[in-house]
Amino acid sequence: MMGTLPTLFLILVFFPHGLQSCGDSTEAAAQLEEQLNESLGQRLSPSVVLALCLVNHKVKPDIVKSLKEDVISKGVNMTSGKLGQYVLALISCCEDTKNLMIDKELTHGINLGKLLSEKLGQEIKCIRMHNHPVTTYYQVALAVLALCKQGYYIKKGDIKIFAQAAMNNTFSYGGHFSVDTAAMAAMAFSCLQDSYQPADSIKMALTKLIMQIFCAKTAQGTIGNIYSTGLAMQALIANSQFIPFPVWNCSNTQEKVEEEIRQGAFLNSEMASQILPPLLGKTYLQAGQEGCAGVRETQSKAEMSDDRNIAVDYTVTNAISCNNSCSHSIHLTGIRGISLLQLMEIAEKKNPQHFQFTYKMTALGPFITSIAGIPTKAQKRTYWQFLNGTILIPVGVAEYKPSNGEHVIARLSKY
C-alpha cells in the first residue's frame, strides 16, 4: 500500500478533479430503505434513523420521540461513539440537540453537545496519557463528527492530538488497517477543515486517510471488506476533490454492492444503514443540512433572533441531605453579559419550588444562604458551591457572567 501512495499524490497533481459517479442505485436503495423502515418496528436504532433521514425518508414522529427518550434517560452512560450516533440521528431529524426536549411545554432540555464534549475530553485525555482512547478511535471519530455537525466547539489541542493519531498510523487493529475507522475520521476531518484555522494538520491527516482508504479498494470493488465499503464510499464521496474521476469513478464498487444486496449480504440493519446513504450519493456530512433550515429557524427564532442572547442550563443539586429527586434543571435565556445572580432570579420566577433562593450581602458581594428552601448550615459545614460544568466558578454570583452554552451547577457541598 505504501508504494502506491506516492503515485497517487502525483496523479492528484496532474489529473483534473471531478465528482464521483455515485448515487444512482435507486432500485437497490429503495429495497434497503423499505427494509430499514420495517426494522424500526422491531428495534430502535440511531444508525437506521440517521440513514433514513439522510435519504429524506419520513421517519414517524413516535420513532423520533423514542430516540429522544432513549438518549435523555441513558445518554450519561453511553460511550462517546454511541452518543455521537444519537446526536447525528437527531440532527438529521431536525432536532435541537443542544436543548433536547420531549415535551415542548417544558422549560428546559438536555444539552447533548455538553455531554458529548465531556466524553470526548475523557477520550483525548486517555490518548495523551496512554496513547490509546478509552474506547476506540472509531468512536472518537464518530464523537468528533457529531460535535462538529452540531456546531459545538472542540479544543484545537484535542483536534491536533486526533490528527496526529491519524498521521501515526494508529487506525489499525490486529495489524490490519481499519477502513471503517479511517472513513469515519476522514468525514470528521472534512467537517472540521473549514472551521478550525490553521488547518494544516487537519488537511494532512485527511489527505493521508483518503489515500489509505482508496488503496484498500480491491479489484472486485469492495473497499476493505463489503461491510466497510459503505462508510468508505461516504468518505470518498465527501472528499471527491482528493480522488480525481479517472482514478475512481465508483462504478464497479457500486455494482459490487448492488450484487451483494441482491444476495442478502445486508440483512443486518446496522450494516445496511451505512450503505444506504452512499447509494444515493449522501454522506453523514449532510446530516441536518437538507430540509432542516426552515424547521430550525422556527425553533430558534424566539431566543436566538440575534447574537446578543445566550442560553444557559442551570442545575440545582443536593446530594448531602436528599434521598430522591435531588437534582432539578432549567434552560434559561438572557442578554449577553447577564450575571449569574440575574439568571438565578429568572429561574426563581419560572419555578419557585426548585429555584427560589435567599442571600445576604457581605463585603465580597451576595452570599447564597439557601436554594429551594435548603439553607447553608455552619454547624454542618455546608454551603452552596457554583460550578461551570466541572470547573469551580472563581468569583461571586453577582460578578460571574456565564457564556452561551454553559451548564451552571449549584451544588450543596461540605467544607
Coordinates of C-alpha atoms in Angstrom, one line a residue:
M1 CA 0.0 0.0 0.0
M2 CA 2.8 2.5 0.9
G3 CA 4.3 2.1 -2.5
T4 CA 1.1 3.2 -4.1
L5 CA 0.7 6.4 -2.1
P6 CA 3.4 8.5 -3.8
T7 CA 2.0 7.6 -7.2
L8 CA -1.5 8.7 -6.1
F9 CA -0.2 12.0 -4.9
L10 CA 1.4 12.6 -8.4
I11 CA -2.0 11.7 -10.0
L12 CA -3.7 14.3 -7.8
V13 CA -1.4 17.0 -9.3
F14 CA -1.7 16.1 -13.0
F15 CA -5.3 14.9 -13.4
P16 CA -8.3 17.2 -13.4
H17 CA -10.6 16.7 -10.4
G18 CA -14.2 15.6 -10.7
L19 CA -17.1 14.3 -8.8
Q20 CA -17.6 10.6 -8.5
S21 CA -20.5 9.0 -10.4
C22 CA -22.1 7.6 -7.2
G23 CA -25.6 7.9 -6.1
D24 CA -27.7 6.4 -8.9
S25 CA -28.5 3.0 -7.3
T26 CA -32.2 3.9 -6.8
E27 CA -33.6 0.3 -7.1
A28 CA -31.1 -1.1 -4.5
A29 CA -31.6 1.9 -2.3
A30 CA -35.4 1.5 -2.3
Q31 CA -35.0 -2.1 -1.2
L32 CA -32.8 -1.2 1.7
E33 CA -35.0 1.8 2.6
E34 CA -38.0 -0.4 2.9
Q35 CA -36.0 -3.0 4.9
L36 CA -34.7 -0.3 7.3
N37 CA -38.1 1.2 7.9
E38 CA -39.6 -2.2 8.8
S39 CA -36.7 -2.9 11.2
L40 CA -37.6 0.2 13.3
G41 CA -40.8 -1.5 14.3
Q42 CA -38.7 -4.2 15.9
R43 CA -35.7 -2.4 17.3
L44 CA -34.9 1.3 17.8
S45 CA -31.6 2.2 16.1
P46 CA -30.0 5.7 15.8
S47 CA -27.9 4.4 12.9
V48 CA -31.1 3.4 11.0
V49 CA -32.9 6.6 11.8
L50 CA -29.8 8.6 10.6
A51 CA -29.7 6.8 7.3
L52 CA -33.4 7.2 6.7
C53 CA -33.4 10.9 7.5
L54 CA -30.4 11.4 5.2
V55 CA -32.3 10.0 2.2
N56 CA -35.3 12.1 3.1
H57 CA -37.4 9.2 4.4
K58 CA -40.2 10.5 6.7
V59 CA -39.5 8.8 10.0
K60 CA -42.6 8.5 12.2
P61 CA -42.7 11.1 15.0
D62 CA -43.1 8.4 17.6
I63 CA -39.8 6.8 16.5
V64 CA -38.0 10.2 16.9
K65 CA -39.7 10.6 20.3
S66 CA -38.5 7.2 21.4
L67 CA -35.0 8.1 20.2
K68 CA -35.1 11.3 22.3
E69 CA -36.4 9.4 25.4
D70 CA -33.7 6.8 25.0
V71 CA -30.8 9.3 24.9
I72 CA -32.2 11.5 27.6
S73 CA -32.5 8.6 30.0
K74 CA -29.4 6.6 29.0
G75 CA -27.1 9.2 27.5
V76 CA -24.9 9.7 30.6
N77 CA -24.0 6.0 30.5
M78 CA -23.4 5.8 26.7
T79 CA -20.0 5.6 25.1
S80 CA -18.8 8.6 23.2
G81 CA -19.5 6.8 19.8
K82 CA -22.9 5.7 20.7
L83 CA -23.9 9.1 22.0
G84 CA -22.4 10.6 18.8
Q85 CA -24.6 8.4 16.7
Y86 CA -27.7 9.6 18.6
V87 CA -26.6 13.2 18.1
L88 CA -26.2 12.7 14.3
A89 CA -29.5 10.9 14.0
L90 CA -31.4 13.6 15.9
I91 CA -29.7 16.4 13.9
S92 CA -30.8 14.7 10.7
C93 CA -34.3 14.7 12.1
C94 CA -34.0 18.4 12.6
E95 CA -34.0 18.2 16.4
D96 CA -32.2 20.8 18.6
T97 CA -29.6 18.6 20.3
K98 CA -28.3 21.5 22.4
N99 CA -31.6 21.8 24.1
L100 CA -33.3 18.4 23.6
M101 CA -36.8 18.1 24.9
I102 CA -39.5 15.5 24.7
D103 CA -42.3 17.9 25.7
K104 CA -42.1 21.3 24.2
E105 CA -44.0 22.7 27.1
L106 CA -41.1 22.1 29.5
T107 CA -38.8 25.0 30.3
H108 CA -35.5 23.1 29.9
G109 CA -33.9 20.3 28.0
I110 CA -30.6 18.4 27.9
N111 CA -27.6 19.7 26.1
L112 CA -26.2 16.6 24.3
G113 CA -23.3 18.7 23.0
K114 CA -22.1 19.4 26.5
L115 CA -22.4 15.7 27.5
L116 CA -20.6 14.5 24.3
S117 CA -17.9 17.1 24.7
E118 CA -17.2 15.8 28.2
K119 CA -17.0 12.2 26.9
L120 CA -14.6 13.3 24.1
G121 CA -12.5 15.1 26.6
Q122 CA -12.1 11.8 28.5
E123 CA -11.1 10.0 25.3
I124 CA -8.4 12.6 24.4
K125 CA -7.1 12.6 28.0
C126 CA -6.6 8.8 27.8
I127 CA -4.8 9.2 24.4
R128 CA -2.5 11.8 25.9
M129 CA -1.7 9.5 28.9
H130 CA -1.7 6.0 27.4
N131 CA -1.6 6.5 23.6
H132 CA -5.0 5.0 23.1
P133 CA -8.6 6.2 23.8
V134 CA -11.0 4.9 26.4
T135 CA -13.0 3.1 23.7
T136 CA -11.7 3.1 20.1
Y137 CA -10.6 5.6 17.6
Y138 CA -13.7 4.8 15.6
Q139 CA -15.9 6.0 18.5
V140 CA -13.6 9.1 18.9
A141 CA -14.1 9.9 15.2
L142 CA -17.9 9.5 15.5
A143 CA -17.9 11.8 18.5
V144 CA -15.8 14.5 16.7
L145 CA -18.0 14.3 13.7
A146 CA -21.2 14.7 15.8
L147 CA -19.8 17.6 17.7
C148 CA -18.7 19.3 14.5
K149 CA -22.1 18.8 12.8
Q150 CA -23.7 20.2 16.0
G151 CA -21.6 23.3 15.8
Y152 CA -20.1 22.6 19.3
Y153 CA -16.6 23.9 19.9
I154 CA -13.8 21.3 20.1
K155 CA -10.5 22.4 21.6
K156 CA -7.8 22.9 19.0
G157 CA -5.3 20.8 21.1
D158 CA -7.7 17.9 21.1
I159 CA -8.1 18.1 17.3
K160 CA -4.3 18.2 16.9
I161 CA -3.9 15.0 19.0
F162 CA -6.6 13.2 17.0
A163 CA -4.9 14.3 13.7
Q164 CA -1.6 13.1 15.0
A165 CA -3.1 9.7 15.7
A166 CA -4.1 9.5 12.1
M167 CA -0.6 10.5 10.9
N168 CA 0.9 7.9 13.2
N169 CA -1.0 5.0 11.6
T170 CA -2.9 4.2 14.8
F171 CA -6.1 3.3 13.0
S172 CA -5.2 -0.4 12.8
Y173 CA -6.4 -3.4 14.8
G174 CA -4.6 -6.7 14.9
G175 CA -2.1 -5.3 12.5
H176 CA -4.8 -4.6 9.9
F177 CA -5.7 -1.1 8.7
S178 CA -9.3 -0.3 9.8
V179 CA -11.2 1.2 6.8
D180 CA -14.2 1.9 9.0
T181 CA -12.2 4.0 11.4
A182 CA -10.3 5.8 8.7
A183 CA -13.6 6.6 6.9
M184 CA -15.3 8.0 10.0
A185 CA -12.2 10.0 10.8
A186 CA -12.0 11.4 7.3
M187 CA -15.5 12.6 7.5
A188 CA -14.8 14.2 10.8
F189 CA -11.7 16.0 9.5
S190 CA -13.6 17.1 6.4
C191 CA -16.2 18.7 8.6
L192 CA -13.6 20.4 10.7
Q193 CA -11.4 21.8 8.0
D194 CA -13.5 24.9 7.3
S195 CA -14.0 25.8 10.9
Y196 CA -10.5 25.4 12.5
Q197 CA -7.6 27.5 11.5
P198 CA -4.8 26.9 10.8
A199 CA -6.0 23.7 9.2
D200 CA -2.6 22.3 8.1
S201 CA -2.7 19.3 10.5
I202 CA -6.3 18.5 9.6
K203 CA -5.6 18.7 5.8
M204 CA -2.6 16.4 6.1
A205 CA -4.4 13.8 8.1
L206 CA -7.4 14.0 5.8
T207 CA -5.3 13.6 2.7
K208 CA -3.4 10.6 4.2
L209 CA -6.7 8.9 5.2
I210 CA -8.3 9.3 1.8
M211 CA -5.3 7.8 0.1
Q212 CA -5.2 4.9 2.6
I213 CA -8.9 4.2 2.0
F214 CA -8.5 4.3 -1.7
C215 CA -5.6 1.9 -1.5
A216 CA -7.8 -0.5 0.4
K217 CA -10.0 -1.0 -2.6
T218 CA -10.0 -4.5 -4.1
A219 CA -10.2 -5.5 -7.8
Q220 CA -13.8 -6.6 -7.1
G221 CA -14.8 -3.1 -6.0
T222 CA -15.1 -3.6 -2.2
I223 CA -13.1 -1.2 0.0
G224 CA -11.6 -3.2 2.9
N225 CA -14.5 -5.7 3.0
I226 CA -18.1 -5.5 1.9
Y227 CA -19.2 -4.2 5.3
S228 CA -16.7 -1.4 5.5
T229 CA -17.5 -0.3 1.9
G230 CA -20.5 1.8 2.9
L231 CA -18.5 4.2 5.2
A232 CA -15.6 4.1 2.8
M233 CA -17.8 5.2 -0.1
Q234 CA -19.2 8.0 2.1
A235 CA -15.7 9.3 2.9
L236 CA -14.6 9.2 -0.8
I237 CA -17.8 10.9 -2.0
A238 CA -17.4 13.6 0.7
N239 CA -13.8 14.2 -0.3
S240 CA -14.0 13.8 -4.0
Q241 CA -11.5 16.6 -4.5
F242 CA -8.8 14.2 -3.4
I243 CA -9.6 11.4 -5.8
P244 CA -9.9 12.5 -9.4
F245 CA -12.7 10.9 -11.6
P246 CA -10.3 9.0 -13.8
V247 CA -8.8 7.3 -10.7
W248 CA -12.1 6.2 -9.1
N249 CA -15.5 6.6 -10.7
C250 CA -17.3 4.4 -8.2
S251 CA -18.9 2.2 -10.8
N252 CA -17.5 -1.2 -10.0
T253 CA -17.8 -0.5 -6.3
Q254 CA -21.5 0.3 -6.7
E255 CA -22.0 -2.7 -8.9
K256 CA -20.4 -5.0 -6.3
V257 CA -22.6 -3.5 -3.5
E258 CA -25.8 -4.0 -5.6
E259 CA -24.8 -7.6 -6.3
E260 CA -24.3 -8.2 -2.5
I261 CA -27.6 -6.6 -1.7
R262 CA -29.4 -9.0 -4.1
Q263 CA -27.6 -11.9 -2.5
G264 CA -28.8 -10.8 1.0
A265 CA -25.5 -9.6 2.4
F266 CA -27.1 -6.6 4.1
L267 CA -29.9 -8.2 6.1
N268 CA -28.3 -6.8 9.2
S269 CA -29.9 -3.3 9.7
E270 CA -26.8 -1.7 11.1
M271 CA -24.7 -2.7 8.1
A272 CA -27.5 -1.7 5.7
S273 CA -27.8 1.7 7.3
Q274 CA -24.2 2.6 6.4
I275 CA -24.5 1.5 2.8
L276 CA -27.9 3.2 2.0
P277 CA -26.8 6.9 2.0
P278 CA -23.9 6.5 -0.5
L279 CA -26.1 4.5 -2.8
L280 CA -28.0 7.8 -3.3
G281 CA -24.9 10.0 -3.1
K282 CA -25.4 11.0 0.5
T283 CA -22.9 11.0 3.4
Y284 CA -23.0 11.7 7.2
L285 CA -21.6 15.1 6.4
Q286 CA -25.0 16.1 5.1
A287 CA -26.7 15.4 8.5
G288 CA -29.2 18.2 9.2
Q289 CA -28.5 20.1 6.0
E290 CA -31.4 19.2 3.8
G291 CA -34.9 20.2 4.8
C292 CA -34.0 21.5 8.3
A293 CA -33.3 25.2 7.7
G294 CA -36.9 26.2 8.0
V295 CA -37.5 24.0 11.0
R296 CA -34.5 25.3 12.9
E297 CA -35.4 28.9 12.1
T298 CA -38.8 28.4 13.6
Q299 CA -37.4 26.6 16.6
S300 CA -34.8 29.1 17.5
K301 CA -36.4 32.4 16.4
A302 CA -37.7 33.3 19.8
E303 CA -34.4 33.0 21.7
M304 CA -31.8 33.3 19.1
S305 CA -33.0 36.3 17.0
D306 CA -29.6 37.9 17.3
D307 CA -26.2 37.2 18.7
R308 CA -26.9 39.3 21.9
N309 CA -28.7 36.4 23.5
I310 CA -27.2 33.5 25.4
A311 CA -28.7 30.2 26.5
V312 CA -27.6 28.6 29.8
D313 CA -28.6 25.4 31.6
Y314 CA -28.9 25.8 35.4
T315 CA -29.0 22.8 37.7
V316 CA -29.5 22.7 41.5
T317 CA -28.3 19.5 43.1
N318 CA -28.3 18.3 46.7
A319 CA -26.6 15.0 47.4
I320 CA -26.0 15.7 51.1
S321 CA -29.5 15.8 52.7
C322 CA -31.6 14.3 49.8
N323 CA -32.8 10.8 49.2
N324 CA -34.7 11.2 45.9
S325 CA -35.3 13.9 43.3
C326 CA -32.0 15.5 44.3
S327 CA -31.4 17.5 41.1
H328 CA -33.5 19.9 39.1
S329 CA -32.5 21.7 35.9
I330 CA -33.9 24.6 33.9
H331 CA -33.0 26.1 30.5
L332 CA -32.5 29.9 30.7
T333 CA -32.0 32.6 28.2
G334 CA -30.8 36.2 28.7
I335 CA -28.9 39.1 27.2
R336 CA -25.1 38.5 26.8
G337 CA -23.3 39.9 29.8
I338 CA -26.1 39.0 32.3
S339 CA -24.8 37.9 35.7
L340 CA -25.4 34.5 37.3
L341 CA -27.4 36.2 40.1
Q342 CA -29.7 37.7 37.5
L343 CA -30.1 34.3 35.8
M344 CA -30.9 32.7 39.2
E345 CA -33.7 35.4 39.6
I346 CA -35.1 34.4 36.2
A347 CA -35.1 30.7 37.2
E348 CA -36.8 31.6 40.5
K349 CA -39.6 33.3 38.7
K350 CA -40.1 30.4 36.3
N351 CA -40.0 27.7 39.0
P352 CA -40.0 29.0 42.6
Q353 CA -40.4 25.5 44.1
H354 CA -37.0 24.3 42.9
F355 CA -35.0 27.5 42.3
Q356 CA -36.1 30.1 44.9
F357 CA -33.1 31.4 46.8
T358 CA -32.0 33.8 49.5
Y359 CA -28.8 35.6 50.1
K360 CA -27.1 38.0 52.5
M361 CA -24.8 40.9 51.5
T362 CA -21.1 40.7 52.5
A363 CA -18.1 42.8 51.8
L364 CA -17.4 40.3 48.9
G365 CA -20.9 40.6 47.4
P366 CA -24.0 38.4 47.8
F367 CA -23.6 35.1 49.7
I368 CA -26.2 32.5 48.9
T369 CA -27.8 31.3 52.1
S370 CA -30.4 28.9 50.7
I371 CA -31.8 27.4 47.4
A372 CA -35.1 25.6 47.2
G373 CA -35.6 26.1 50.9
I374 CA -32.3 24.3 51.7
P375 CA -30.2 26.5 53.9
T376 CA -26.4 26.5 54.4
K377 CA -25.5 25.4 58.0
A378 CA -22.3 26.5 59.7
Q379 CA -22.6 23.7 62.3
K380 CA -22.8 21.1 59.5
R381 CA -20.2 22.9 57.4
T382 CA -22.4 23.1 54.3
Y383 CA -22.5 25.8 51.6
W384 CA -23.8 26.3 48.1
Q385 CA -20.9 25.8 45.6
F386 CA -21.2 27.0 42.0
L387 CA -19.6 25.3 39.0
N388 CA -19.4 25.7 35.3
G389 CA -19.7 22.0 34.3
T390 CA -16.9 20.5 36.5
I391 CA -14.9 23.7 37.0
L392 CA -15.4 25.8 40.1
I393 CA -16.6 29.3 39.4
P394 CA -13.8 31.6 40.7
V395 CA -15.9 34.7 41.5
G396 CA -19.3 35.5 43.2
V397 CA -22.7 35.1 41.6
A398 CA -23.1 38.8 41.1
E399 CA -19.7 39.1 39.2
Y400 CA -19.8 35.9 37.2
K401 CA -21.2 36.3 33.7
P402 CA -22.0 32.9 32.0
S403 CA -21.2 32.3 28.4
N404 CA -23.6 30.9 25.8
G405 CA -24.0 27.1 26.1
E406 CA -22.7 26.8 29.7
H407 CA -24.1 24.4 32.2
V408 CA -24.0 26.1 35.6
I409 CA -24.4 23.9 38.6
A410 CA -25.3 25.0 42.2
R411 CA -24.3 22.1 44.4
L412 CA -24.8 21.8 48.2
S413 CA -21.3 20.9 49.4
K414 CA -19.3 20.5 52.6
Y415 CA -16.1 22.3 53.5

